[in-house]
Amino acid sequence: MIKGKPTILKTLYTYFLGITTGELMPELAENKYSHSEQFGKNAKKIKELYIQYRGKIKLTENITLKEIYYEIIGQRKNSITVEEKNEEIEFTNIWTKVAGIKNNIHGEFLYQIIPRAVLTREKQIDRGIRGIDPQCKYCNRQFETFQHLFIDCKELKMFRTYVIQNGQSEDPNFEISKKLLLLVDIKTELIPIIYGYTHTVWACRHFEDTLNLYKLQMKYHKDKEIYRKYNKNKN
């Protein structure tokens, strides 16, 4: 469990070897491993989750740290809907726009992008799927959340810049942001670019071979043009 590059499970292991293990494992509390300095946000996240749900976790003699992790994740409340998070946005027009996409495959994918419903590794773990490596496959450092994958991942920064520059040829204010991926007040001619970008990032995370900027660009243009081909006179 603790071999290889740091994962959120290794972070949990390190956290339990830290000072806060005093409550559960006093014999390990003397270990002064500086986990919070080495693992940053992941360690903080695990600590906050543990403190929030520790009263609901049943500790048995043979329970493993991995099982404790899944107990913590299993206690998390269901997230609120995208409409509830963005009450100031009128979603009727957004859903109507997506419903007008001619090709069902493209429309269904964007239907998942808008409410952040694509099955990221974070969501797979939240749903109790075991054996999931939670790390982003692009950077191998951060937890793969929707926000990280499509907006924040540093390994995709050059690709995002390329797509932004491409989009700015249609709209000088084009930027990849949370609002953009909700398709808020978006020009119809920009939807192929958004589809091309999000589908490329999503699909290429499954590739086993080494990815570089050129391969991402080629995949992006292919997806964008396929979208345009099958959605003529619509989007």
Coordinates of C-alpha atoms in Angstrom, one line a residue:
M1 CA 0.0 0.0 0.0
I2 CA 2.8 2.4 0.8
K3 CA 5.2 1.5 -2.1
G4 CA 5.8 3.8 -5.1
K5 CA 4.7 7.4 -5.4
P6 CA 2.6 9.1 -2.7
T7 CA -1.1 8.4 -3.0
I8 CA -4.0 9.5 -0.8
L9 CA -3.8 6.0 0.9
K10 CA -0.1 6.6 1.7
T11 CA -1.1 10.1 3.0
L12 CA -3.6 8.4 5.3
Y13 CA -1.0 5.9 6.5
T14 CA 1.4 8.8 7.2
Y15 CA -1.3 10.7 9.0
F16 CA -1.9 7.8 11.3
L17 CA 1.8 7.7 12.1
G18 CA 1.7 11.4 13.0
I19 CA 0.9 13.1 16.3
T20 CA -2.8 12.8 15.9
T21 CA -2.6 9.0 16.2
G22 CA -2.5 9.5 19.9
E23 CA -6.2 8.9 20.3
L24 CA -6.2 5.5 18.4
M25 CA -2.7 4.2 18.6
P26 CA -0.8 5.8 21.5
E27 CA 2.2 3.6 20.9
L28 CA 2.7 5.3 17.5
A29 CA 2.2 8.8 18.7
E30 CA 5.9 9.3 19.4
N31 CA 6.6 9.1 15.7
K32 CA 7.2 12.7 14.7
Y33 CA 6.9 12.2 10.9
S34 CA 6.2 15.6 9.4
H35 CA 3.4 14.3 7.1
S36 CA 1.6 17.7 6.8
E37 CA 4.8 19.3 5.4
Q38 CA 5.5 16.5 2.9
F39 CA 2.0 15.9 1.6
G40 CA 0.3 19.3 1.9
K41 CA -3.4 19.4 0.9
N42 CA -4.0 15.6 0.8
A43 CA -2.8 15.3 4.4
K44 CA -5.0 18.2 5.5
K45 CA -8.0 16.7 3.6
I46 CA -7.6 13.3 5.3
K47 CA -7.2 14.9 8.7
E48 CA -10.4 16.9 8.3
L49 CA -12.4 13.9 7.1
Y50 CA -11.1 11.8 10.0
I51 CA -12.0 14.4 12.6
Q52 CA -15.4 14.8 11.1
Y53 CA -16.3 11.1 11.0
R54 CA -14.1 9.4 13.5
G55 CA -17.1 8.9 15.9
K56 CA -18.8 6.7 13.2
I57 CA -15.8 4.5 12.4
K58 CA -15.8 1.1 14.1
L59 CA -12.3 0.1 14.9
T60 CA -11.6 -3.6 15.2
E61 CA -8.4 -5.4 16.1
N62 CA -7.7 -6.5 12.6
I63 CA -8.9 -3.4 10.6
T64 CA -6.4 -2.1 8.1
L65 CA -5.6 1.5 7.3
K66 CA -7.0 1.1 3.8
E67 CA -10.3 -0.1 5.4
I68 CA -10.3 2.9 7.7
Y69 CA -9.8 5.1 4.6
Y70 CA -12.9 3.6 2.9
E71 CA -14.9 4.0 6.1
I72 CA -14.0 7.7 6.1
I73 CA -14.9 8.1 2.4
G74 CA -18.2 6.1 2.9
Q75 CA -19.3 8.6 5.6
R76 CA -19.2 11.6 3.3
K77 CA -22.5 13.2 2.5
N78 CA -23.9 13.3 -1.0
S79 CA -22.8 16.5 -2.7
I80 CA -25.4 19.0 -3.6
T81 CA -26.5 19.5 -7.2
V82 CA -24.9 21.9 -9.6
E83 CA -28.1 23.9 -9.7
E84 CA -28.0 24.3 -5.9
K85 CA -24.3 25.3 -6.0
N86 CA -25.0 28.0 -8.6
E87 CA -28.4 29.4 -7.7
E88 CA -27.6 32.6 -9.5
I89 CA -27.5 30.8 -12.9
E90 CA -30.6 30.0 -15.0
F91 CA -30.0 26.4 -16.0
T92 CA -33.1 26.1 -18.2
N93 CA -31.4 27.7 -21.2
I94 CA -28.3 25.5 -20.6
W95 CA -30.2 22.3 -20.6
T96 CA -32.2 23.4 -23.6
K97 CA -29.0 24.2 -25.5
V98 CA -27.5 20.7 -24.7
A99 CA -30.8 19.1 -25.6
G100 CA -30.5 20.7 -29.1
I101 CA -27.2 18.8 -29.8
K102 CA -28.0 16.5 -32.8
N103 CA -25.6 13.7 -31.9
N104 CA -26.7 11.8 -28.8
I105 CA -23.2 10.7 -27.9
H106 CA -21.9 14.3 -27.8
G107 CA -25.0 15.5 -26.0
E108 CA -24.8 12.8 -23.4
F109 CA -21.1 13.6 -22.7
L110 CA -21.8 17.3 -22.2
Y111 CA -24.8 16.4 -20.0
Q112 CA -22.2 14.7 -17.7
I113 CA -19.7 17.6 -17.9
I114 CA -22.1 20.3 -16.8
P115 CA -23.2 18.7 -13.5
R116 CA -19.6 17.3 -12.9
A117 CA -21.1 13.8 -13.3
V118 CA -18.2 12.1 -15.2
L119 CA -16.9 9.2 -13.1
T120 CA -13.6 10.7 -11.8
R121 CA -11.5 8.6 -9.5
E122 CA -12.8 10.7 -6.6
K123 CA -16.4 9.7 -7.5
Q124 CA -15.5 6.0 -7.9
I125 CA -14.0 5.9 -4.4
D126 CA -17.0 7.9 -3.0
R127 CA -19.2 5.2 -4.4
G128 CA -17.3 2.4 -2.7
I129 CA -15.4 1.0 -5.7
R130 CA -12.4 -0.7 -4.3
G131 CA -8.9 -0.9 -5.7
I132 CA -8.9 2.5 -7.3
D133 CA -5.7 4.5 -7.6
P134 CA -7.0 8.0 -6.7
Q135 CA -4.2 9.9 -8.4
C136 CA -4.5 12.0 -11.5
K137 CA -2.9 10.0 -14.4
Y138 CA -1.5 13.2 -15.9
C139 CA 0.5 14.5 -13.0
N140 CA 0.6 11.5 -10.6
R141 CA 0.6 13.9 -7.7
Q142 CA -2.9 15.2 -7.0
F143 CA -6.3 13.5 -6.2
E144 CA -8.3 13.2 -9.4
T145 CA -11.3 15.5 -8.9
F146 CA -13.3 17.2 -11.6
Q147 CA -11.8 20.6 -10.7
H148 CA -8.2 19.2 -10.8
L149 CA -8.6 17.2 -14.0
F150 CA -10.3 19.8 -16.2
I151 CA -9.1 23.1 -14.7
D152 CA -6.1 22.9 -12.3
C153 CA -3.8 20.1 -13.4
K154 CA -0.3 21.6 -14.0
E155 CA 0.7 18.9 -16.5
L156 CA -2.2 20.1 -18.7
K157 CA -1.4 23.8 -18.5
M158 CA 0.2 24.1 -21.9
F159 CA -2.7 22.2 -23.5
R160 CA -5.2 24.4 -21.8
T161 CA -3.3 27.5 -23.1
Y162 CA -3.4 26.0 -26.6
V163 CA -7.2 25.4 -26.4
I164 CA -7.8 28.9 -24.9
Q165 CA -5.9 30.5 -27.8
N166 CA -7.9 28.5 -30.2
G167 CA -11.2 29.6 -28.6
Q168 CA -10.1 33.2 -28.5
S169 CA -10.2 33.3 -32.3
E170 CA -14.0 33.0 -31.9
D171 CA -14.3 35.0 -28.6
P172 CA -11.5 37.2 -27.2
N173 CA -12.8 36.5 -23.7
F174 CA -12.7 32.7 -24.0
E175 CA -11.1 31.1 -20.9
I176 CA -11.3 27.6 -19.4
S177 CA -13.1 28.1 -16.1
K178 CA -15.8 26.6 -13.9
K179 CA -18.4 28.9 -15.5
L180 CA -17.3 28.0 -19.0
L181 CA -17.7 24.3 -18.3
L182 CA -21.3 25.0 -17.2
L183 CA -21.9 26.4 -20.7
V184 CA -23.2 29.7 -19.1
D185 CA -24.1 32.2 -21.8
I186 CA -21.7 30.4 -24.2
K187 CA -21.7 31.1 -27.9
T188 CA -23.0 28.2 -30.0
E189 CA -19.8 28.2 -32.1
L190 CA -17.7 27.6 -29.0
I191 CA -19.4 24.4 -28.0
P192 CA -17.2 22.2 -30.4
I193 CA -14.1 23.7 -28.7
I194 CA -15.4 22.9 -25.2
Y195 CA -16.4 19.4 -26.3
G196 CA -13.0 18.8 -28.0
Y197 CA -11.2 20.0 -24.9
T198 CA -13.1 18.1 -22.2
H199 CA -13.4 14.9 -24.3
T200 CA -9.7 14.9 -25.0
V201 CA -8.7 15.3 -21.4
W202 CA -11.2 12.6 -20.3
A203 CA -10.3 10.1 -23.0
C204 CA -6.6 10.5 -22.9
R205 CA -6.4 9.8 -19.1
H206 CA -7.1 6.1 -20.0
F207 CA -4.2 5.9 -22.5
E208 CA -1.2 3.7 -21.4
D209 CA 1.3 5.2 -23.8
T210 CA 3.2 8.5 -23.0
L211 CA 1.2 11.6 -23.9
N212 CA 2.7 14.9 -25.0
L213 CA 1.3 18.2 -26.1
Y214 CA 1.3 17.2 -29.8
K215 CA -0.8 14.1 -29.2
L216 CA -3.3 16.0 -27.1
Q217 CA -3.6 18.7 -29.7
M218 CA -4.2 16.2 -32.5
K219 CA -6.8 14.4 -30.4
Y220 CA -8.5 17.8 -29.5
H221 CA -8.7 18.8 -33.2
K222 CA -10.1 15.4 -34.2
D223 CA -12.8 15.5 -31.5
K224 CA -13.7 19.1 -32.3
E225 CA -14.1 18.4 -36.0
I226 CA -16.1 15.2 -35.4
Y227 CA -18.4 17.2 -33.2
R228 CA -18.9 19.8 -36.0
K229 CA -19.4 17.1 -38.6
Y230 CA -22.2 15.4 -36.7
N231 CA -23.9 18.5 -35.4
K232 CA -24.1 20.7 -38.5
N233 CA -26.9 23.2 -38.5
K234 CA -27.4 22.6 -34.8
N235 CA -24.2 23.3 -32.7

